[in-house]
Coordinates of C-alpha atoms and ligand atoms in Angstrom, one line a residue:
M1 CA -23.0 -30.5 -56.6
G2 CA -26.5 -29.5 -55.7
Q3 CA -28.5 -26.3 -55.5
A4 CA -26.3 -24.8 -52.7
L5 CA -23.3 -25.1 -55.0
D6 CA -25.1 -23.2 -57.8
R7 CA -25.6 -20.3 -55.4
V8 CA -22.0 -20.4 -54.1
L9 CA -20.2 -20.4 -57.5
T10 CA -22.4 -18.1 -59.5
G11 CA -20.6 -14.9 -60.2
K12 CA -17.5 -16.0 -58.3
R13 CA -14.1 -15.3 -59.8
I14 CA -11.9 -18.3 -59.9
L15 CA -8.3 -18.2 -61.0
L16 CA -7.3 -21.7 -62.2
G17 CA -3.6 -22.3 -62.3
V18 CA -2.5 -25.3 -64.4
S19 CA 0.9 -26.8 -64.2
G20 CA 2.6 -29.5 -66.4
S21 CA 1.3 -32.9 -65.5
I22 CA -0.4 -35.5 -67.6
A23 CA -3.5 -34.7 -65.5
V24 CA -3.9 -31.3 -67.4
Y25 CA -6.7 -32.8 -69.4
K26 CA -8.7 -33.1 -66.1
A27 CA -8.3 -29.4 -65.6
V28 CA -10.3 -28.9 -68.8
E29 CA -13.2 -30.8 -67.3
L30 CA -12.8 -28.9 -64.0
L31 CA -13.0 -25.6 -66.0
R32 CA -16.2 -26.8 -67.8
T33 CA -17.8 -27.7 -64.5
L34 CA -17.0 -24.4 -62.8
M35 CA -18.3 -22.5 -65.9
R36 CA -21.5 -24.5 -65.9
E37 CA -22.0 -23.6 -62.2
G38 CA -21.8 -19.9 -63.2
A39 CA -18.3 -19.1 -62.1
E40 CA -16.1 -16.7 -64.0
V41 CA -12.8 -18.6 -64.6
S42 CA -9.4 -17.1 -65.7
V43 CA -6.8 -19.7 -66.6
V44 CA -3.0 -19.3 -66.1
M45 CA -0.8 -22.1 -67.5
T46 CA 2.8 -22.9 -66.9
E47 CA 4.9 -23.4 -70.0
A48 CA 5.1 -27.2 -69.2
A49 CA 1.3 -27.4 -69.0
T50 CA 1.0 -26.0 -72.5
K51 CA 3.0 -29.1 -73.8
F52 CA 0.1 -31.3 -72.6
V53 CA -2.9 -29.3 -73.7
A54 CA -2.9 -26.2 -75.9
P55 CA -4.0 -22.9 -74.2
L56 CA -6.6 -22.6 -77.0
T57 CA -8.7 -25.3 -75.4
F58 CA -8.9 -23.4 -72.1
E59 CA -9.4 -20.1 -74.0
V60 CA -12.4 -21.4 -75.9
L61 CA -14.0 -22.9 -72.8
S62 CA -13.3 -20.0 -70.5
R63 CA -14.1 -17.4 -73.2
K64 CA -11.0 -15.5 -72.0
P65 CA -7.4 -15.3 -73.1
V66 CA -5.1 -17.7 -71.2
A67 CA -2.1 -16.1 -69.6
T68 CA 1.1 -18.1 -69.8
D69 CA 4.0 -15.7 -69.9
L70 CA 5.2 -13.5 -67.0
F71 CA 6.9 -11.0 -69.3
A72 CA 4.1 -10.7 -71.8
A73 CA 1.7 -10.3 -68.8
H74 CA 3.8 -7.6 -67.3
Q75 CA 2.3 -4.9 -69.5
E76 CA -1.1 -5.5 -68.0
M77 CA 0.3 -6.4 -64.6
L78 CA -1.6 -9.6 -64.8
H79 CA 0.5 -11.1 -62.0
L80 CA -1.1 -8.5 -59.7
T81 CA -4.5 -7.9 -61.3
L82 CA -5.6 -11.5 -61.8
P83 CA -5.0 -12.6 -58.2
E84 CA -6.4 -9.3 -56.8
E85 CA -9.7 -9.9 -58.6
A86 CA -9.9 -13.6 -57.7
D87 CA -12.1 -15.0 -54.9
V88 CA -10.1 -18.2 -54.9
L89 CA -6.9 -19.4 -56.6
V90 CA -6.9 -23.1 -57.5
I91 CA -3.9 -24.9 -58.8
A92 CA -4.9 -28.2 -60.5
P93 CA -2.9 -30.1 -61.3
A94 CA 0.1 -29.0 -59.2
T95 CA 3.4 -30.8 -60.0
A96 CA 6.1 -31.6 -57.5
H97 CA 8.1 -28.8 -59.1
T98 CA 5.2 -26.3 -58.6
L99 CA 4.8 -27.4 -55.0
A100 CA 8.5 -26.8 -54.4
K101 CA 8.3 -23.3 -55.9
L102 CA 5.3 -22.4 -53.8
A103 CA 6.9 -23.7 -50.6
L104 CA 10.1 -21.8 -51.3
G105 CA 8.3 -18.7 -52.5
L106 CA 10.0 -18.7 -55.9
G107 CA 8.5 -16.5 -58.6
D108 CA 10.1 -17.4 -61.9
D109 CA 6.9 -17.6 -64.0
L110 CA 3.5 -16.1 -64.0
L111 CA 1.7 -18.7 -61.9
S112 CA 4.3 -18.8 -59.1
T113 CA 4.5 -15.0 -59.1
M114 CA 0.8 -14.8 -58.8
V115 CA 0.8 -17.0 -55.8
L116 CA 3.1 -14.6 -54.1
T117 CA 0.8 -11.6 -54.7
A118 CA -2.5 -13.4 -54.0
S119 CA -4.4 -12.7 -50.8
C120 CA -7.4 -14.9 -51.6
P121 CA -7.6 -18.6 -50.4
L122 CA -5.3 -21.0 -52.2
I123 CA -6.2 -24.6 -53.1
V124 CA -3.6 -26.9 -54.5
A125 CA -4.4 -30.3 -56.0
P126 CA -1.1 -32.2 -56.6
A127 CA -0.7 -34.9 -59.3
M128 CA 2.5 -36.8 -59.9
D129 CA 3.9 -40.3 -59.8
G130 CA 3.4 -42.2 -56.5
G131 CA 7.1 -42.4 -55.7
M132 CA 7.4 -38.6 -56.1
W133 CA 4.5 -37.9 -53.8
D134 CA 6.0 -40.0 -51.1
H135 CA 9.4 -38.3 -51.4
P136 CA 10.3 -36.6 -48.1
T137 CA 11.1 -33.3 -49.9
V138 CA 7.7 -33.2 -51.5
Q139 CA 6.0 -34.1 -48.1
E140 CA 8.0 -31.3 -46.4
H141 CA 6.8 -28.8 -49.0
V142 CA 3.2 -30.0 -48.5
A143 CA 3.6 -29.6 -44.8
Q144 CA 5.0 -26.1 -45.2
L145 CA 2.2 -25.1 -47.4
R146 CA -0.4 -26.5 -45.1
A147 CA 1.2 -24.7 -42.2
R148 CA 0.7 -21.4 -44.1
G149 CA -3.0 -22.1 -44.5
V150 CA -2.9 -23.5 -48.0
T151 CA -5.5 -26.2 -48.7
V152 CA -3.6 -29.1 -50.2
L153 CA -5.8 -31.8 -51.5
D154 CA -4.1 -35.2 -51.3
P155 CA -3.8 -37.1 -54.6
I156 CA -5.7 -40.4 -54.7
E157 CA -4.5 -43.9 -55.2
G158 CA -5.0 -45.7 -58.5
P159 CA -3.3 -46.5 -61.8
L160 CA -0.7 -43.8 -62.7
A161 CA 0.5 -42.7 -66.1
S162 CA 3.7 -44.8 -65.5
G163 CA 1.5 -47.9 -65.4
K164 CA 2.2 -48.4 -61.7
I165 CA -0.5 -48.3 -59.0
G166 CA 0.1 -45.7 -56.4
K167 CA -0.9 -42.5 -54.7
G168 CA -0.5 -39.7 -57.2
R169 CA -3.6 -39.3 -59.2
L170 CA -5.2 -35.8 -59.2
T171 CA -8.0 -35.9 -56.6
D172 CA -11.5 -36.2 -58.1
E173 CA -13.3 -33.2 -59.4
Q174 CA -16.0 -33.3 -56.8
T175 CA -13.4 -32.9 -54.0
I176 CA -11.8 -29.9 -55.8
V177 CA -15.2 -28.2 -56.3
A178 CA -16.3 -28.9 -52.7
S179 CA -13.1 -27.3 -51.5
I180 CA -13.7 -24.3 -53.6
E181 CA -17.2 -24.1 -52.2
A182 CA -15.9 -24.4 -48.7
C183 CA -13.6 -21.4 -49.3
L184 CA -16.4 -19.3 -50.7
L185 CA -19.2 -20.3 -48.4
P186 CA -18.7 -19.0 -44.9
A187 CA -19.4 -21.9 -42.5
R188 CA -22.4 -21.1 -40.4
D189 CA -22.0 -24.1 -38.2
L190 CA -22.0 -22.1 -35.0
A191 CA -25.3 -20.3 -35.7
G192 CA -27.4 -20.4 -32.5
Q193 CA -24.4 -21.0 -30.2
R194 CA -23.5 -18.4 -27.6
V195 CA -19.7 -18.5 -27.3
M196 CA -17.8 -16.9 -24.5
V197 CA -14.0 -16.5 -25.1
S198 CA -11.5 -15.3 -22.6
A199 CA -8.3 -13.7 -24.0
G200 CA -5.1 -11.9 -23.1
P201 CA -3.2 -11.7 -19.8
T202 CA -4.4 -10.5 -16.4
Q203 CA -2.6 -7.7 -14.5
E204 CA -2.4 -8.2 -10.8
P205 CA -1.5 -4.9 -9.0
I206 CA 1.4 -4.6 -6.6
D207 CA 0.7 -1.0 -6.1
P208 CA -1.1 1.7 -8.2
V209 CA 1.7 1.8 -10.8
R210 CA 3.1 -1.8 -10.8
F211 CA 1.6 -5.1 -11.6
L212 CA 2.4 -8.8 -12.2
S213 CA 1.4 -10.1 -15.6
N214 CA 2.5 -12.4 -18.4
R215 CA 3.4 -12.4 -22.1
S216 CA -0.1 -13.1 -23.6
S217 CA -1.0 -10.7 -26.4
G218 CA -4.6 -11.9 -26.7
K219 CA -4.1 -12.8 -30.4
M220 CA -5.2 -16.4 -29.9
G221 CA -8.3 -15.5 -28.0
Y222 CA -9.3 -12.7 -30.4
A223 CA -8.8 -15.0 -33.3
L224 CA -11.2 -17.5 -31.7
A225 CA -13.7 -14.8 -31.0
Q226 CA -13.5 -13.6 -34.6
A227 CA -13.7 -17.1 -36.1
A228 CA -16.7 -18.0 -33.9
R229 CA -18.5 -14.8 -34.9
E230 CA -17.8 -15.4 -38.6
R231 CA -19.3 -19.0 -38.2
G232 CA -22.5 -17.5 -36.9
A233 CA -22.2 -17.6 -33.1
D234 CA -23.2 -14.8 -30.8
V235 CA -19.8 -14.0 -29.2
L236 CA -18.8 -12.5 -25.8
L237 CA -15.1 -11.8 -25.5
V238 CA -13.8 -11.3 -22.0
S239 CA -10.4 -9.7 -22.5
G240 CA -7.5 -8.8 -20.3
P241 CA -5.5 -5.8 -21.3
T242 CA -4.3 -6.0 -24.9
A243 CA -3.6 -3.7 -27.8
L244 CA -6.0 -5.5 -30.2
P245 CA -9.1 -4.1 -31.8
V246 CA -12.3 -6.0 -30.9
P247 CA -13.4 -8.1 -34.0
P248 CA -16.5 -6.8 -35.7
G249 CA -19.8 -8.1 -34.3
V250 CA -18.2 -9.3 -31.1
R251 CA -19.3 -7.9 -27.7
C252 CA -16.3 -7.4 -25.4
L253 CA -15.9 -6.9 -21.6
H254 CA -12.5 -5.5 -20.8
V255 CA -11.1 -6.7 -17.5
E256 CA -7.8 -6.3 -15.6
T257 CA -7.3 -8.8 -12.9
A258 CA -8.0 -12.5 -12.5
E259 CA -10.7 -11.6 -10.0
D260 CA -12.4 -9.2 -12.6
M261 CA -12.1 -11.9 -15.2
A262 CA -13.7 -14.5 -12.9
K263 CA -16.5 -12.2 -12.2
A264 CA -17.2 -11.4 -15.9
L265 CA -17.1 -15.1 -16.9
T266 CA -19.2 -16.4 -14.0
T267 CA -21.8 -13.7 -14.5
N268 CA -22.3 -14.6 -18.1
F269 CA -21.8 -18.4 -17.8
R270 CA -25.5 -19.3 -17.7
W271 CA -25.9 -17.3 -21.0
S272 CA -23.2 -19.2 -22.8
T273 CA -23.4 -22.6 -24.5
I274 CA -19.6 -22.8 -25.2
V275 CA -16.7 -21.3 -23.1
I276 CA -13.2 -21.2 -24.5
M277 CA -10.5 -20.1 -22.0
A278 CA -7.6 -18.8 -24.1
A279 CA -6.7 -16.2 -21.5
A280 CA -3.4 -16.5 -19.6
V281 CA -4.9 -16.0 -16.1
A282 CA -2.5 -15.2 -13.3
D283 CA -2.2 -18.1 -10.9
F284 CA -1.0 -15.8 -8.1
R285 CA -1.5 -12.2 -7.2
P286 CA 0.2 -10.0 -4.7
D287 CA -1.4 -10.8 -1.4
K288 CA -1.7 -7.2 -0.1
P289 CA -1.4 -4.7 -2.9
S290 CA -0.3 -1.3 -1.6
G291 CA -2.8 1.6 -1.9
Q292 CA 0.1 4.0 -2.5
K293 CA 3.1 3.8 -4.8
I294 CA 5.8 1.8 -3.0
K295 CA 8.8 4.0 -2.6
K296 CA 12.2 3.1 -4.0
Q297 CA 14.4 1.8 -1.3
T298 CA 18.0 1.0 -1.1
G299 CA 18.9 -2.6 -1.2
A300 CA 16.9 -5.6 -2.4
W301 CA 13.1 -6.0 -2.1
K302 CA 13.3 -9.3 -0.4
T303 CA 9.8 -10.7 -0.5
L304 CA 6.5 -10.1 -2.3
A305 CA 3.9 -12.3 -0.7
L306 CA 1.5 -13.9 -3.3
A307 CA -1.9 -15.4 -2.8
P308 CA -3.4 -17.9 -5.2
T309 CA -6.1 -16.7 -7.6
E310 CA -9.3 -18.5 -8.3
D311 CA -9.1 -21.3 -10.9
I312 CA -11.8 -19.9 -13.1
L313 CA -12.2 -22.9 -15.3
H314 CA -12.5 -25.2 -12.3
T315 CA -15.2 -23.0 -10.8
L316 CA -17.1 -22.9 -14.2
S317 CA -16.9 -26.7 -14.6
R318 CA -18.5 -27.1 -11.2
Q319 CA -21.3 -24.7 -12.2
R320 CA -21.9 -26.1 -15.6
T321 CA -25.4 -27.0 -16.7
R322 CA -25.0 -27.8 -20.4
Q323 CA -22.0 -25.7 -21.4
I324 CA -19.1 -27.1 -23.5
L325 CA -15.8 -26.2 -21.8
V326 CA -12.6 -25.7 -23.7
G327 CA -9.3 -24.9 -21.9
F328 CA -5.8 -24.2 -23.1
A329 CA -2.7 -25.6 -21.5
A330 CA 0.4 -23.5 -21.9
E331 CA 3.3 -25.8 -21.1
T332 CA 7.1 -25.6 -21.2
E333 CA 7.7 -29.3 -20.6
A334 CA 5.8 -32.7 -20.6
L335 CA 3.2 -31.0 -22.8
L336 CA 0.7 -33.9 -23.2
P337 CA 0.8 -35.4 -19.7
H338 CA 0.3 -32.0 -18.2
A339 CA -2.4 -31.0 -20.6
R340 CA -4.2 -34.3 -20.0
K341 CA -4.1 -33.8 -16.3
K342 CA -5.7 -30.3 -16.7
L343 CA -8.4 -31.8 -19.0
Q344 CA -9.3 -34.2 -16.3
D345 CA -8.9 -32.0 -13.2
K346 CA -10.9 -29.2 -14.8
D347 CA -13.4 -31.6 -16.3
L348 CA -13.1 -30.1 -19.8
D349 CA -14.5 -31.3 -23.1
L350 CA -11.4 -30.3 -25.0
I351 CA -8.0 -28.9 -24.2
V352 CA -5.6 -27.1 -26.5
A353 CA -2.1 -28.2 -25.5
N354 CA 0.3 -25.4 -26.3
D355 CA 4.0 -25.8 -26.2
V356 CA 4.9 -22.2 -25.6
T357 CA 8.6 -22.8 -26.0
A358 CA 8.2 -24.0 -29.7
D359 CA 9.8 -21.7 -32.3
G360 CA 7.3 -19.1 -33.7
A361 CA 4.4 -20.4 -31.5
G362 CA 2.7 -19.4 -28.3
F363 CA 2.8 -16.0 -26.6
G364 CA 2.8 -12.9 -28.8
S365 CA 3.3 -14.7 -32.1
D366 CA 0.9 -14.6 -35.0
H367 CA 1.3 -18.4 -35.3
N368 CA 0.7 -21.3 -33.1
A369 CA 1.0 -25.1 -33.0
A370 CA -1.0 -27.3 -30.7
T371 CA -2.4 -30.7 -29.9
L372 CA -6.1 -31.0 -29.3
L373 CA -7.0 -33.5 -26.7
T374 CA -10.6 -34.4 -26.0
R375 CA -12.4 -35.9 -23.1
D376 CA -13.0 -39.1 -25.1
C377 CA -9.2 -39.5 -25.6
T378 CA -8.8 -38.3 -29.2
S379 CA -5.6 -36.5 -29.9
T380 CA -5.0 -34.3 -33.0
A381 CA -1.6 -32.7 -33.5
L382 CA -1.7 -29.5 -35.5
P383 CA 1.4 -28.0 -37.1
L384 CA 2.4 -24.4 -36.9
M385 CA -0.2 -22.2 -38.6
P386 CA -1.7 -18.7 -38.3
K387 CA -3.6 -18.3 -35.1
R388 CA -6.7 -17.5 -37.1
E389 CA -6.5 -20.8 -38.9
L390 CA -5.8 -22.7 -35.6
A391 CA -9.0 -21.0 -34.3
D392 CA -11.0 -22.6 -37.1
R393 CA -9.4 -26.0 -36.5
I394 CA -10.3 -25.8 -32.8
L395 CA -13.9 -24.8 -33.7
D396 CA -14.0 -27.7 -36.3
A397 CA -13.0 -30.1 -33.5
L398 CA -15.9 -28.8 -31.4
Q399 CA -18.4 -29.9 -34.0
P400 CA -18.8 -33.6 -32.9
I401 CA -18.9 -32.4 -29.3
I402 CA -21.7 -30.0 -30.1
K403 CA -23.6 -32.7 -32.0
R404 CA -23.3 -35.1 -29.1
A405 CA -24.4 -32.5 -26.6
A406 CA -27.5 -31.8 -28.7
M407 CA -28.5 -35.5 -28.7
P408 CA -31.2 -36.5 -26.3
K409 CA -29.8 -38.3 -23.3
P410 CA -30.8 -42.0 -22.9
R411 CA -33.3 -42.4 -20.1
Ligands
PMT1 O1 -2.4 -14.4 -26.1 P1 -1.4 -14.9 -27.1 O2 -0.1 -14.1 -27.2 O3 -2.0 -15.1 -28.5 O4 -0.9 -16.4 -26.6 C1 -1.7 -17.4 -26.6 C2 -1.6 -18.2 -25.3 C3 -0.3 -18.9 -25.2 C4 -1.8 -17.3 -24.1 C5 -2.8 -19.3 -25.3 O5 -2.8 -20.0 -26.4 C6 -2.8 -20.1 -24.1 O6 -2.1 -21.1 -24.0 N1 -3.6 -19.8 -23.1 C7 -3.7 -20.4 -21.8 C8 -2.6 -19.9 -20.9 C9 -2.7 -20.5 -19.5 O7 -2.9 -19.8 -18.6 O8 -2.5 -21.8 -19.4 P2 -2.5 -22.7 -18.0 O9 -2.0 -24.0 -18.5 O10 -1.8 -21.9 -17.0 O11 -4.0 -22.7 -17.7 C10 -4.9 -23.8 -18.1 C11 -6.3 -23.3 -18.4 O12 -6.9 -22.8 -17.1 C12 -6.3 -22.2 -19.3 O13 -7.4 -22.4 -20.2 C13 -6.5 -20.9 -18.4 O14 -7.2 -19.9 -19.1 C14 -7.3 -21.5 -17.3 N2 -7.0 -20.8 -16.0 C15 -5.8 -20.7 -15.5 C16 -5.5 -20.0 -14.3 C17 -6.7 -19.6 -13.6 N3 -6.5 -19.0 -12.4 N4 -7.9 -19.8 -14.0 C18 -8.1 -20.4 -15.2 O15 -9.3 -20.6 -15.6

């Protein structure tokens, strides 16, 4: 906890939720550390937590009343106002019962109701007996919370209150504080990078009023552009037709066809240091689009001759000087073998393997699940999560590749 942390926590409003585990006493120390670092901390305790440590301890140290009761709090609407004012909500310790309530969206006390009304980042630090932590139900709840973008800090191994050794101890204070810091400090790890992102579908004209296209909404690519911008990159978005607003601070070139997209990307390729192809580019286009609207005719329209479009990523990989190339693979079967083949054929640094048939993922959805495959054969399976969060996970995975690319090559 160095100087950077002082700056990060000073004046920040942290809502500390405490639930009923033997580890409640560690929340007292956590509160003291956060206060020492200049944070303003409001504490909410579950009834069970008050059995371990009296609210008065937290009241004295936080210099604020401690809220415990949903109904008493209703008068001041604390279940709404406290989360609304908070920069981050941390639940430490979180019991198995609390995790279950959060996963299920229950709101039967002040803390769980606040979680439902909070829009700030949520960090959860579980503590329980080792056997409980390993229970499939608890693990399911943890997975659900993570998929929703909640930061769940794994408990650590060691002696437990039961006398057994196991994984269930509240993670160390430094880890909790570092996670709070990470939520509050916008990562600037892409400062100095020039990131070109393609997004959305292409539209390939059949005639002036009809076209061939696909189901891409552009959400994945726009989320990547926004995340890269927020992490300090200079971002150029090359977008097929979508209904989405361009994220603040992002330059955007709007294109329609695969040919337009290829032109925009190749023209700006030398400028870029990283290219992420999230667009769903048409592989074929009508060979001879009609200059006039094709008239309705009786009977079937038997054939529409199609010509292949340029494989843009392939072209870019042959022109690369120092650029890092990231592709997506939208697959409906044999996800990983197909994605690996594309990674190799297109000579990419990383490919995002996307099973577009998975429930709630892929085209049009606000969520996505993917496996990240890298050139050096690492594979990271990511569960269903908001596209904005997946965007960050993809950019996280680029960090070692960026570092390697920056290292001087051996002579
Ligand atoms: O836009 P959303 O609704 O948010 O949906 C997101 C998404 C499903 C479109 C996205 O996550 C995704 O998977 N994009 C890639 C879709 C695709 O075209 O995949 P592909 O497997 O056909 O192509 C492989 C890679 O080559 C892709 O990076 C693609 O951009 C690129 N490509 C494809 C064809 C072509 N002619 N030139 C290309 O460069």
